[in-house]
Amino acid sequence: PEQVDTAGAPVSTLRLVCGDPAIMLTTLLYGLVGGPGMLMDELFPLWVMTQLGAGGFGMRTQQIGLVLAAAGPVQLASQLLLYPRLANKFGCHALFRFAALWVGFVVFFMPLVSLTNMGPPAISWVLLILAFSAMAIGRVATLTSLFVLINNSALPAQRGTVNGIGQSWAATGRFLWPWGGASLFAWTQSNGLAWPLDYLLTFYTVTIVMWTNAALCHWFLPRSLDKAKVPTSAKGDDGEVHLMKMDEDTLGQQPCETGQYEAVELGDMETDDHDGLDLSGGHDVGVSSELAMCGDDPGIDVAEIEETQLVK
């Protein structure tokens, strides 16, 4: 139903979503995650191309391409095999925090790989591939979890608008961060200053932002975003959503009187003495058994109703 303000005037979807703190923060995080990610895609080649004495590896473009290509299968395998297990075990809210912390941790220590640039090249190559792969795995987990949180922060009818806001933040971040980060890295290469204002400053900046993202999620985003947002009208007086699943083979045709919900006992499940309870007064009932819902037409075919909500 269309929502109205206190004066009875319709409220636009944009106004509704802009007034929701969870929506605004999750979409803002998209820009704060996507921007640094684009910067690292730009910063990594610039760093490894830098001369050995300046903290780089003096690599050529072909060598950089091989390092990035070697990390590709690891990123693909993590997306297909590792991420689904972690998301099911911890939830997207916790996984976003852990992944953001992990990316910040990897970026913070990544420049230490340059300590091996005077040794055997094979060692540097292996460490660079591992470091970039570890960062890529964290970025995939961070972004994928954030996409789920963004969608769960909004009602189904609002998701188009919400994702449009998120893409706007992401586009802004992906425009500003590569420009600002590359300029910062170029400045640190020529400023002649000591740590922490040398080339490491850009890496530290990305680390601080990613850890800030994890803190924002921890302190300001509700854990309820692990589940899809449900309209208020779909909840009972107890604040819970009561779902009823129909089993065609067990229930078949269930005649009952108009305006009633008939509880049906299945196997060892209890009906909690709600059989045939008249709900015409508009009460919410949740029972541990599966329910068949009867409407104005006795003998309704419950096979046509696979999942519905018991609402007031």
PDB file of C-alpha atoms in Angstrom:
ATOM      1  CA  PRO A   1       0.000   0.000   0.000  1.00  0.00           C
ATOM      2  CA  GLU A   2       1.061   3.555  -0.679  1.00  0.00           C
ATOM      3  CA  GLN A   3       2.532   5.277   2.360  1.00  0.00           C
ATOM      4  CA  VAL A   4       1.411   8.751   3.367  1.00  0.00           C
ATOM      5  CA  ASP A   5       2.707  11.398   5.736  1.00  0.00           C
ATOM      6  CA  THR A   6       0.837  12.923   8.687  1.00  0.00           C
ATOM      7  CA  ALA A   7      -1.022  15.235   6.313  1.00  0.00           C
ATOM      8  CA  GLY A   8      -2.202  12.327   4.183  1.00  0.00           C
ATOM      9  CA  ALA A   9       0.062  13.160   1.230  1.00  0.00           C
ATOM     10  CA  PRO A  10       1.855  10.287  -0.552  1.00  0.00           C
ATOM     11  CA  VAL A  11       5.502   9.771   0.414  1.00  0.00           C
ATOM     12  CA  SER A  12       7.929   9.028  -2.425  1.00  0.00           C
ATOM     13  CA  THR A  13      10.150   5.939  -2.335  1.00  0.00           C
ATOM     14  CA  LEU A  14      13.253   8.129  -2.497  1.00  0.00           C
ATOM     15  CA  ARG A  15      12.143  10.064   0.572  1.00  0.00           C
ATOM     16  CA  LEU A  16      11.457   6.859   2.455  1.00  0.00           C
ATOM     17  CA  VAL A  17      14.811   5.245   1.717  1.00  0.00           C
ATOM     18  CA  CYS A  18      16.753   8.446   2.440  1.00  0.00           C
ATOM     19  CA  GLY A  19      15.204   8.467   5.894  1.00  0.00           C
ATOM     20  CA  ASP A  20      16.380   4.935   6.677  1.00  0.00           C
ATOM     21  CA  PRO A  21      19.833   4.955   8.389  1.00  0.00           C
ATOM     22  CA  ALA A  22      20.575   1.338   7.468  1.00  0.00           C
ATOM     23  CA  ILE A  23      19.939   1.975   3.785  1.00  0.00           C
ATOM     24  CA  MET A  24      22.019   5.141   3.707  1.00  0.00           C
ATOM     25  CA  LEU A  25      24.964   3.535   5.512  1.00  0.00           C
ATOM     26  CA  THR A  26      25.043   0.338   3.453  1.00  0.00           C
ATOM     27  CA  THR A  27      24.941   2.306   0.198  1.00  0.00           C
ATOM     28  CA  LEU A  28      27.629   4.691   1.478  1.00  0.00           C
ATOM     29  CA  LEU A  29      29.813   1.709   2.349  1.00  0.00           C
ATOM     30  CA  TYR A  30      29.574   0.639  -1.281  1.00  0.00           C
ATOM     31  CA  GLY A  31      31.465   3.780  -2.250  1.00  0.00           C
ATOM     32  CA  LEU A  32      33.920   3.386   0.632  1.00  0.00           C
ATOM     33  CA  VAL A  33      34.707  -0.189  -0.440  1.00  0.00           C
ATOM     34  CA  GLY A  34      34.548   0.132  -4.224  1.00  0.00           C
ATOM     35  CA  GLY A  35      36.772   3.228  -4.337  1.00  0.00           C
ATOM     36  CA  PRO A  36      39.756   1.766  -2.439  1.00  0.00           C
ATOM     37  CA  GLY A  37      39.375  -1.423  -4.461  1.00  0.00           C
ATOM     38  CA  MET A  38      39.792   0.491  -7.702  1.00  0.00           C
ATOM     39  CA  LEU A  39      42.758   2.316  -6.192  1.00  0.00           C
ATOM     40  CA  MET A  40      44.518  -0.955  -5.319  1.00  0.00           C
ATOM     41  CA  ASP A  41      43.986  -2.201  -8.881  1.00  0.00           C
ATOM     42  CA  GLU A  42      45.861   0.904  -9.998  1.00  0.00           C
ATOM     43  CA  LEU A  43      48.377   1.093  -7.146  1.00  0.00           C
ATOM     44  CA  PHE A  44      49.640  -2.493  -7.333  1.00  0.00           C
ATOM     45  CA  PRO A  45      51.105  -2.191 -10.864  1.00  0.00           C
ATOM     46  CA  LEU A  46      52.571   1.241 -10.072  1.00  0.00           C
ATOM     47  CA  TRP A  47      54.232  -0.145  -6.960  1.00  0.00           C
ATOM     48  CA  VAL A  48      55.793  -3.256  -8.541  1.00  0.00           C
ATOM     49  CA  MET A  49      57.050  -1.176 -11.504  1.00  0.00           C
ATOM     50  CA  THR A  50      58.933   1.116  -9.118  1.00  0.00           C
ATOM     51  CA  GLN A  51      62.705   0.690  -9.038  1.00  0.00           C
ATOM     52  CA  LEU A  52      64.254  -1.647  -6.471  1.00  0.00           C
ATOM     53  CA  GLY A  53      65.811   1.140  -4.451  1.00  0.00           C
ATOM     54  CA  ALA A  54      62.453   2.910  -4.069  1.00  0.00           C
ATOM     55  CA  GLY A  55      60.639  -0.094  -2.579  1.00  0.00           C
ATOM     56  CA  GLY A  56      59.434  -1.704  -5.815  1.00  0.00           C
ATOM     57  CA  PHE A  57      60.462  -4.624  -7.986  1.00  0.00           C
ATOM     58  CA  GLY A  58      61.290  -3.010 -11.331  1.00  0.00           C
ATOM     59  CA  MET A  59      58.862  -5.311 -13.150  1.00  0.00           C
ATOM     60  CA  ARG A  60      57.846  -4.930 -16.768  1.00  0.00           C
ATOM     61  CA  THR A  61      54.254  -4.920 -17.966  1.00  0.00           C
ATOM     62  CA  GLN A  62      54.374  -8.567 -19.093  1.00  0.00           C
ATOM     63  CA  GLN A  63      55.573  -9.673 -15.672  1.00  0.00           C
ATOM     64  CA  ILE A  64      52.849  -7.666 -13.934  1.00  0.00           C
ATOM     65  CA  GLY A  65      50.263  -9.322 -16.153  1.00  0.00           C
ATOM     66  CA  LEU A  66      51.515 -12.780 -15.167  1.00  0.00           C
ATOM     67  CA  VAL A  67      51.219 -11.954 -11.449  1.00  0.00           C
ATOM     68  CA  LEU A  68      47.663 -10.704 -11.865  1.00  0.00           C
ATOM     69  CA  ALA A  69      46.701 -13.679 -14.051  1.00  0.00           C
ATOM     70  CA  ALA A  70      48.091 -16.164 -11.525  1.00  0.00           C
ATOM     71  CA  ALA A  71      45.835 -14.693  -8.847  1.00  0.00           C
ATOM     72  CA  GLY A  72      42.719 -15.069 -11.022  1.00  0.00           C
ATOM     73  CA  PRO A  73      42.042 -18.802 -10.432  1.00  0.00           C
ATOM     74  CA  VAL A  74      42.439 -18.300  -6.675  1.00  0.00           C
ATOM     75  CA  GLN A  75      39.846 -15.525  -6.705  1.00  0.00           C
ATOM     76  CA  LEU A  76      37.447 -17.638  -8.788  1.00  0.00           C
ATOM     77  CA  ALA A  77      37.803 -20.670  -6.519  1.00  0.00           C
ATOM     78  CA  SER A  78      37.218 -18.576  -3.404  1.00  0.00           C
ATOM     79  CA  GLN A  79      34.027 -17.116  -4.872  1.00  0.00           C
ATOM     80  CA  LEU A  80      32.619 -20.509  -5.825  1.00  0.00           C
ATOM     81  CA  LEU A  81      33.836 -22.695  -2.962  1.00  0.00           C
ATOM     82  CA  LEU A  82      34.935 -20.649   0.043  1.00  0.00           C
ATOM     83  CA  TYR A  83      32.550 -17.710   0.185  1.00  0.00           C
ATOM     84  CA  PRO A  84      29.236 -19.676   0.261  1.00  0.00           C
ATOM     85  CA  ARG A  85      30.454 -21.749   3.218  1.00  0.00           C
ATOM     86  CA  LEU A  86      31.626 -18.719   5.162  1.00  0.00           C
ATOM     87  CA  ALA A  87      28.397 -16.808   4.466  1.00  0.00           C
ATOM     88  CA  ASN A  88      26.248 -19.726   5.643  1.00  0.00           C
ATOM     89  CA  LYS A  89      28.311 -20.168   8.788  1.00  0.00           C
ATOM     90  CA  PHE A  90      28.803 -16.562   9.910  1.00  0.00           C
ATOM     91  CA  GLY A  91      26.211 -14.490   8.010  1.00  0.00           C
ATOM     92  CA  CYS A  92      26.916 -11.579   5.680  1.00  0.00           C
ATOM     93  CA  HIS A  93      27.017  -8.983   8.475  1.00  0.00           C
ATOM     94  CA  ALA A  94      29.907 -10.665  10.286  1.00  0.00           C
ATOM     95  CA  LEU A  95      31.582 -11.742   7.056  1.00  0.00           C
ATOM     96  CA  PHE A  96      31.665  -8.169   5.762  1.00  0.00           C
ATOM     97  CA  ARG A  97      33.430  -7.026   8.932  1.00  0.00           C
ATOM     98  CA  PHE A  98      35.952  -9.854   8.867  1.00  0.00           C
ATOM     99  CA  ALA A  99      36.658  -9.409   5.155  1.00  0.00           C
ATOM    100  CA  ALA A 100      37.133  -5.638   5.472  1.00  0.00           C
ATOM    101  CA  LEU A 101      39.552  -6.174   8.359  1.00  0.00           C
ATOM    102  CA  TRP A 102      41.363  -8.835   6.333  1.00  0.00           C
ATOM    103  CA  VAL A 103      41.782  -6.572   3.297  1.00  0.00           C
ATOM    104  CA  GLY A 104      43.152  -3.797   5.507  1.00  0.00           C
ATOM    105  CA  PHE A 105      45.541  -6.244   7.149  1.00  0.00           C
ATOM    106  CA  VAL A 106      46.858  -7.562   3.814  1.00  0.00           C
ATOM    107  CA  VAL A 107      47.274  -4.087   2.319  1.00  0.00           C
ATOM    108  CA  PHE A 108      49.102  -2.893   5.444  1.00  0.00           C
ATOM    109  CA  PHE A 109      51.711  -5.656   5.245  1.00  0.00           C
ATOM    110  CA  MET A 110      51.885  -6.016   1.452  1.00  0.00           C
ATOM    111  CA  PRO A 111      54.751  -3.504   1.029  1.00  0.00           C
ATOM    112  CA  LEU A 112      56.943  -5.708   3.250  1.00  0.00           C
ATOM    113  CA  VAL A 113      57.233  -8.103   0.319  1.00  0.00           C
ATOM    114  CA  SER A 114      59.654  -5.586  -1.199  1.00  0.00           C
ATOM    115  CA  LEU A 115      62.206  -6.629   1.427  1.00  0.00           C
ATOM    116  CA  THR A 116      62.805  -9.688  -0.754  1.00  0.00           C
ATOM    117  CA  ASN A 117      63.434  -7.736  -3.959  1.00  0.00           C
ATOM    118  CA  MET A 118      67.202  -8.166  -3.631  1.00  0.00           C
ATOM    119  CA  GLY A 119      66.928 -11.940  -3.223  1.00  0.00           C
ATOM    120  CA  PRO A 120      65.993 -14.719  -5.656  1.00  0.00           C
ATOM    121  CA  PRO A 121      63.236 -13.483  -8.031  1.00  0.00           C
ATOM    122  CA  ALA A 122      61.187 -16.644  -7.491  1.00  0.00           C
ATOM    123  CA  ILE A 123      60.627 -15.756  -3.840  1.00  0.00           C
ATOM    124  CA  SER A 124      59.376 -12.283  -4.734  1.00  0.00           C
ATOM    125  CA  TRP A 125      57.071 -13.692  -7.400  1.00  0.00           C
ATOM    126  CA  VAL A 126      55.491 -16.239  -5.059  1.00  0.00           C
ATOM    127  CA  LEU A 127      54.996 -13.688  -2.283  1.00  0.00           C
ATOM    128  CA  LEU A 128      53.492 -11.119  -4.668  1.00  0.00           C
ATOM    129  CA  ILE A 129      51.037 -13.659  -6.062  1.00  0.00           C
ATOM    130  CA  LEU A 130      50.045 -14.767  -2.557  1.00  0.00           C
ATOM    131  CA  ALA A 131      49.632 -11.186  -1.351  1.00  0.00           C
ATOM    132  CA  PHE A 132      47.519 -10.101  -4.311  1.00  0.00           C
ATOM    133  CA  SER A 133      45.422 -13.297  -4.102  1.00  0.00           C
ATOM    134  CA  ALA A 134      44.790 -12.761  -0.384  1.00  0.00           C
ATOM    135  CA  MET A 135      43.675  -9.195  -1.045  1.00  0.00           C
ATOM    136  CA  ALA A 136      41.434 -10.292  -3.940  1.00  0.00           C
ATOM    137  CA  ILE A 137      39.734 -12.967  -1.808  1.00  0.00           C
ATOM    138  CA  GLY A 138      38.953 -10.396   0.864  1.00  0.00           C
ATOM    139  CA  ARG A 139      37.643  -7.862  -1.642  1.00  0.00           C
ATOM    140  CA  VAL A 140      35.303 -10.430  -3.207  1.00  0.00           C
ATOM    141  CA  ALA A 141      33.933 -11.405   0.204  1.00  0.00           C
ATOM    142  CA  THR A 142      33.539  -7.757   1.226  1.00  0.00           C
ATOM    143  CA  LEU A 143      31.650  -6.671  -1.878  1.00  0.00           C
ATOM    144  CA  THR A 144      29.458  -9.773  -2.116  1.00  0.00           C
ATOM    145  CA  SER A 145      28.446  -9.501   1.537  1.00  0.00           C
ATOM    146  CA  LEU A 146      27.742  -5.803   1.114  1.00  0.00           C
ATOM    147  CA  PHE A 147      25.450  -6.474  -1.858  1.00  0.00           C
ATOM    148  CA  VAL A 148      23.378  -8.780   0.351  1.00  0.00           C
ATOM    149  CA  LEU A 149      23.254  -6.215   3.174  1.00  0.00           C
ATOM    150  CA  ILE A 150      22.134  -3.487   0.765  1.00  0.00           C
ATOM    151  CA  ASN A 151      19.279  -5.591  -0.589  1.00  0.00           C
ATOM    152  CA  ASN A 152      18.245  -6.767   2.880  1.00  0.00           C
ATOM    153  CA  SER A 153      18.100  -3.193   4.167  1.00  0.00           C
ATOM    154  CA  ALA A 154      15.217  -2.331   1.829  1.00  0.00           C
ATOM    155  CA  LEU A 155      11.750  -3.645   1.097  1.00  0.00           C
ATOM    156  CA  PRO A 156      11.325  -5.394  -2.260  1.00  0.00           C
ATOM    157  CA  ALA A 157       9.525  -2.386  -3.737  1.00  0.00           C
ATOM    158  CA  GLN A 158      12.412  -0.101  -2.720  1.00  0.00           C
ATOM    159  CA  ARG A 159      15.352  -2.141  -3.984  1.00  0.00           C
ATOM    160  CA  GLY A 160      15.547  -0.486  -7.385  1.00  0.00           C
ATOM    161  CA  THR A 161      15.896   2.937  -5.802  1.00  0.00           C
ATOM    162  CA  VAL A 162      18.284   1.672  -3.129  1.00  0.00           C
ATOM    163  CA  ASN A 163      20.590  -0.021  -5.615  1.00  0.00           C
ATOM    164  CA  GLY A 164      20.566   3.135  -7.713  1.00  0.00           C
ATOM    165  CA  ILE A 165      21.770   5.123  -4.684  1.00  0.00           C
ATOM    166  CA  GLY A 166      24.431   2.497  -4.003  1.00  0.00           C
ATOM    167  CA  GLN A 167      25.687   2.624  -7.587  1.00  0.00           C
ATOM    168  CA  SER A 168      25.879   6.408  -7.343  1.00  0.00           C
ATOM    169  CA  TRP A 169      28.084   6.179  -4.247  1.00  0.00           C
ATOM    170  CA  ALA A 170      30.205   3.486  -5.906  1.00  0.00           C
ATOM    171  CA  ALA A 171      30.661   5.561  -9.067  1.00  0.00           C
ATOM    172  CA  THR A 172      31.707   8.555  -6.967  1.00  0.00           C
ATOM    173  CA  GLY A 173      34.239   6.456  -5.043  1.00  0.00           C
ATOM    174  CA  ARG A 174      35.615   4.830  -8.176  1.00  0.00           C
ATOM    175  CA  PHE A 175      36.057   8.259  -9.724  1.00  0.00           C
ATOM    176  CA  LEU A 176      37.733   9.986  -6.772  1.00  0.00           C
ATOM    177  CA  TRP A 177      39.860   7.252  -5.246  1.00  0.00           C
ATOM    178  CA  PRO A 178      42.022   6.280  -8.267  1.00  0.00           C
ATOM    179  CA  TRP A 179      42.674   9.949  -9.019  1.00  0.00           C
ATOM    180  CA  GLY A 180      43.396  10.924  -5.417  1.00  0.00           C
ATOM    181  CA  GLY A 181      45.326   7.753  -4.581  1.00  0.00           C
ATOM    182  CA  ALA A 182      47.529   7.883  -7.664  1.00  0.00           C
ATOM    183  CA  SER A 183      48.306  11.538  -6.978  1.00  0.00           C
ATOM    184  CA  LEU A 184      49.188  10.698  -3.375  1.00  0.00           C
ATOM    185  CA  PHE A 185      51.452   7.834  -4.454  1.00  0.00           C
ATOM    186  CA  ALA A 186      53.220  10.054  -7.003  1.00  0.00           C
ATOM    187  CA  TRP A 187      53.780  12.703  -4.325  1.00  0.00           C
ATOM    188  CA  THR A 188      55.264  10.191  -1.875  1.00  0.00           C
ATOM    189  CA  GLN A 189      57.656   9.002  -4.571  1.00  0.00           C
ATOM    190  CA  SER A 190      59.182  12.450  -4.936  1.00  0.00           C
ATOM    191  CA  ASN A 191      58.763  14.188  -1.577  1.00  0.00           C
ATOM    192  CA  GLY A 192      61.944  12.771  -0.060  1.00  0.00           C
ATOM    193  CA  LEU A 193      60.237  12.344   3.314  1.00  0.00           C
ATOM    194  CA  ALA A 194      60.777   9.479   5.732  1.00  0.00           C
ATOM    195  CA  TRP A 195      58.251   6.957   7.032  1.00  0.00           C
ATOM    196  CA  PRO A 196      55.279   7.171   7.283  1.00  0.00           C
ATOM    197  CA  LEU A 197      55.140   9.846   4.581  1.00  0.00           C
ATOM    198  CA  ASP A 198      57.048   7.744   2.056  1.00  0.00           C
ATOM    199  CA  TYR A 199      55.425   5.441  -0.517  1.00  0.00           C
ATOM    200  CA  LEU A 200      53.828   3.437   2.315  1.00  0.00           C
ATOM    201  CA  LEU A 201      51.390   6.280   3.057  1.00  0.00           C
ATOM    202  CA  THR A 202      49.013   5.262   0.257  1.00  0.00           C
ATOM    203  CA  PHE A 203      48.853   1.687   1.537  1.00  0.00           C
ATOM    204  CA  TYR A 204      48.196   2.909   5.064  1.00  0.00           C
ATOM    205  CA  THR A 205      45.398   5.160   3.811  1.00  0.00           C
ATOM    206  CA  VAL A 206      43.605   2.203   2.204  1.00  0.00           C
ATOM    207  CA  THR A 207      44.086   0.184   5.396  1.00  0.00           C
ATOM    208  CA  ILE A 208      42.558   2.902   7.577  1.00  0.00           C
ATOM    209  CA  VAL A 209      39.519   3.216   5.303  1.00  0.00           C
ATOM    210  CA  MET A 210      38.883  -0.544   5.213  1.00  0.00           C
ATOM    211  CA  TRP A 211      39.159  -0.845   8.988  1.00  0.00           C
ATOM    212  CA  THR A 212      36.837   2.143   9.328  1.00  0.00           C
ATOM    213  CA  ASN A 213      34.313   0.344   7.116  1.00  0.00           C
ATOM    214  CA  ALA A 214      34.439  -2.676   9.419  1.00  0.00           C
ATOM    215  CA  ALA A 215      33.910  -0.431  12.457  1.00  0.00           C
ATOM    216  CA  LEU A 216      30.937   1.336  10.854  1.00  0.00           C
ATOM    217  CA  CYS A 217      29.319  -2.009  10.095  1.00  0.00           C
ATOM    218  CA  HIS A 218      29.970  -3.303  13.614  1.00  0.00           C
ATOM    219  CA  TRP A 219      28.666  -0.272  15.480  1.00  0.00           C
ATOM    220  CA  PHE A 220      25.885   1.089  13.279  1.00  0.00           C
ATOM    221  CA  LEU A 221      24.410  -1.698  11.117  1.00  0.00           C
ATOM    222  CA  PRO A 222      21.892  -4.033  12.801  1.00  0.00           C
ATOM    223  CA  ARG A 223      22.502  -7.787  12.695  1.00  0.00           C
ATOM    224  CA  SER A 224      18.973  -8.173  11.372  1.00  0.00           C
ATOM    225  CA  LEU A 225      20.332  -7.313   7.907  1.00  0.00           C
ATOM    226  CA  ASP A 226      21.389 -10.937   7.615  1.00  0.00           C
ATOM    227  CA  LYS A 227      17.714 -11.527   6.778  1.00  0.00           C
ATOM    228  CA  ALA A 228      15.523  -9.860   4.180  1.00  0.00           C
ATOM    229  CA  LYS A 229      13.444  -6.932   5.400  1.00  0.00           C
ATOM    230  CA  VAL A 230       9.751  -7.772   5.863  1.00  0.00           C
ATOM    231  CA  PRO A 231       6.912  -5.242   5.520  1.00  0.00           C
ATOM    232  CA  THR A 232       5.335  -4.255   8.830  1.00  0.00           C
ATOM    233  CA  SER A 233       1.936  -5.391   7.556  1.00  0.00           C
ATOM    234  CA  ALA A 234       3.286  -8.932   7.239  1.00  0.00           C
ATOM    235  CA  LYS A 235       4.035  -9.178  10.964  1.00  0.00           C
ATOM    236  CA  GLY A 236       1.745 -10.247  13.781  1.00  0.00           C
ATOM    237  CA  ASP A 237       1.198  -8.463  17.072  1.00  0.00           C
ATOM    238  CA  ASP A 238       4.213 -10.300  18.512  1.00  0.00           C
ATOM    239  CA  GLY A 239       6.459  -8.819  15.809  1.00  0.00           C
ATOM    240  CA  GLU A 240       7.040 -12.212  14.219  1.00  0.00           C
ATOM    241  CA  VAL A 241       6.226 -13.338  10.686  1.00  0.00           C
ATOM    242  CA  HIS A 242       4.232 -16.566  10.675  1.00  0.00           C
ATOM    243  CA  LEU A 243       4.771 -18.709   7.609  1.00  0.00           C
ATOM    244  CA  MET A 244       2.573 -21.616   6.581  1.00  0.00           C
ATOM    245  CA  LYS A 245       3.850 -24.220   4.148  1.00  0.00           C
ATOM    246  CA  MET A 246       1.431 -26.513   2.376  1.00  0.00           C
ATOM    247  CA  ASP A 247       2.084 -30.160   1.597  1.00  0.00           C
ATOM    248  CA  GLU A 248      -0.087 -31.352  -1.260  1.00  0.00           C
ATOM    249  CA  ASP A 249       0.489 -35.062  -0.670  1.00  0.00           C
ATOM    250  CA  THR A 250      -0.347 -34.861   3.034  1.00  0.00           C
ATOM    251  CA  LEU A 251      -3.107 -32.277   3.078  1.00  0.00           C
ATOM    252  CA  GLY A 252      -4.820 -32.561  -0.300  1.00  0.00           C
ATOM    253  CA  GLN A 253      -8.232 -30.924  -0.052  1.00  0.00           C
ATOM    254  CA  GLN A 254      -9.032 -29.452   3.364  1.00  0.00           C
ATOM    255  CA  PRO A 255     -12.627 -28.236   3.700  1.00  0.00           C
ATOM    256  CA  CYS A 256     -13.391 -25.915   6.571  1.00  0.00           C
ATOM    257  CA  GLU A 257     -15.789 -23.196   7.529  1.00  0.00           C
ATOM    258  CA  THR A 258     -15.495 -19.721   6.071  1.00  0.00           C
ATOM    259  CA  GLY A 259     -13.144 -17.435   7.937  1.00  0.00           C
ATOM    260  CA  GLN A 260     -11.261 -20.222   9.705  1.00  0.00           C
ATOM    261  CA  TYR A 261      -7.739 -21.575   9.673  1.00  0.00           C
ATOM    262  CA  GLU A 262      -7.594 -25.305  10.246  1.00  0.00           C
ATOM    263  CA  ALA A 263      -4.497 -26.739  11.933  1.00  0.00           C
ATOM    264  CA  VAL A 264      -3.579 -30.168  10.628  1.00  0.00           C
ATOM    265  CA  GLU A 265      -1.489 -32.694  12.542  1.00  0.00           C
ATOM    266  CA  LEU A 266       1.417 -34.109  10.537  1.00  0.00           C
ATOM    267  CA  GLY A 267       3.234 -37.137  11.938  1.00  0.00           C
ATOM    268  CA  ASP A 268       4.568 -36.439  15.415  1.00  0.00           C
ATOM    269  CA  MET A 269       4.031 -32.675  15.180  1.00  0.00           C
ATOM    270  CA  GLU A 270       1.643 -31.069  17.636  1.00  0.00           C
ATOM    271  CA  THR A 271      -1.210 -28.781  16.680  1.00  0.00           C
ATOM    272  CA  ASP A 272      -1.106 -26.940  20.038  1.00  0.00           C
ATOM    273  CA  ASP A 273      -4.912 -27.256  20.336  1.00  0.00           C
ATOM    274  CA  HIS A 274      -5.519 -24.705  17.588  1.00  0.00           C
ATOM    275  CA  ASP A 275      -7.516 -27.072  15.369  1.00  0.00           C
ATOM    276  CA  GLY A 276     -10.349 -25.264  13.689  1.00  0.00           C
ATOM    277  CA  LEU A 277      -9.646 -22.024  15.565  1.00  0.00           C
ATOM    278  CA  ASP A 278     -11.811 -19.234  14.239  1.00  0.00           C
ATOM    279  CA  LEU A 279      -9.590 -16.321  13.181  1.00  0.00           C
ATOM    280  CA  SER A 280     -12.415 -14.218  11.810  1.00  0.00           C
ATOM    281  CA  GLY A 281     -11.738 -11.740  14.628  1.00  0.00           C
ATOM    282  CA  GLY A 282      -8.321 -10.975  13.183  1.00  0.00           C
ATOM    283  CA  HIS A 283      -6.015 -12.739  15.652  1.00  0.00           C
ATOM    284  CA  ASP A 284      -2.540 -14.022  14.849  1.00  0.00           C
ATOM    285  CA  VAL A 285      -1.726 -17.609  15.619  1.00  0.00           C
ATOM    286  CA  GLY A 286       1.543 -19.466  15.122  1.00  0.00           C
ATOM    287  CA  VAL A 287       1.527 -23.232  15.670  1.00  0.00           C
ATOM    288  CA  SER A 288       4.296 -25.763  15.356  1.00  0.00           C
ATOM    289  CA  SER A 289       2.404 -27.819  12.793  1.00  0.00           C
ATOM    290  CA  GLU A 290       1.909 -26.949   9.166  1.00  0.00           C
ATOM    291  CA  LEU A 291      -1.359 -25.210   8.418  1.00  0.00           C
ATOM    292  CA  ALA A 292      -3.922 -25.360   5.683  1.00  0.00           C
ATOM    293  CA  MET A 293      -5.616 -22.053   5.014  1.00  0.00           C
ATOM    294  CA  CYS A 294      -9.263 -22.007   4.081  1.00  0.00           C
ATOM    295  CA  GLY A 295     -10.950 -18.995   2.577  1.00  0.00           C
ATOM    296  CA  ASP A 296     -14.481 -18.230   1.500  1.00  0.00           C
ATOM    297  CA  ASP A 297     -14.547 -21.301  -0.735  1.00  0.00           C
ATOM    298  CA  PRO A 298     -14.668 -24.550   1.304  1.00  0.00           C
ATOM    299  CA  GLY A 299     -12.498 -27.226  -0.197  1.00  0.00           C
ATOM    300  CA  ILE A 300      -9.772 -24.851  -1.387  1.00  0.00           C
ATOM    301  CA  ASP A 301      -6.946 -26.647  -3.114  1.00  0.00           C
ATOM    302  CA  VAL A 302      -3.977 -26.004  -0.819  1.00  0.00           C
ATOM    303  CA  ALA A 303      -1.631 -27.285  -3.501  1.00  0.00           C
ATOM    304  CA  GLU A 304      -2.005 -23.852  -5.090  1.00  0.00           C
ATOM    305  CA  ILE A 305      -0.626 -22.185  -1.944  1.00  0.00           C
ATOM    306  CA  GLU A 306       2.970 -23.223  -1.284  1.00  0.00           C
ATOM    307  CA  GLU A 307       3.853 -20.436   1.152  1.00  0.00           C
ATOM    308  CA  THR A 308       1.772 -17.645   2.584  1.00  0.00           C
ATOM    309  CA  GLN A 309       1.832 -15.378   5.602  1.00  0.00           C
ATOM    310  CA  LEU A 310      -0.480 -15.418   8.573  1.00  0.00           C
ATOM    311  CA  VAL A 311      -1.175 -11.754   9.223  1.00  0.00           C
ATOM    312  CA  LYS A 312      -3.663  -9.758  11.163  1.00  0.00           C
TER     313      LYS A 312
END
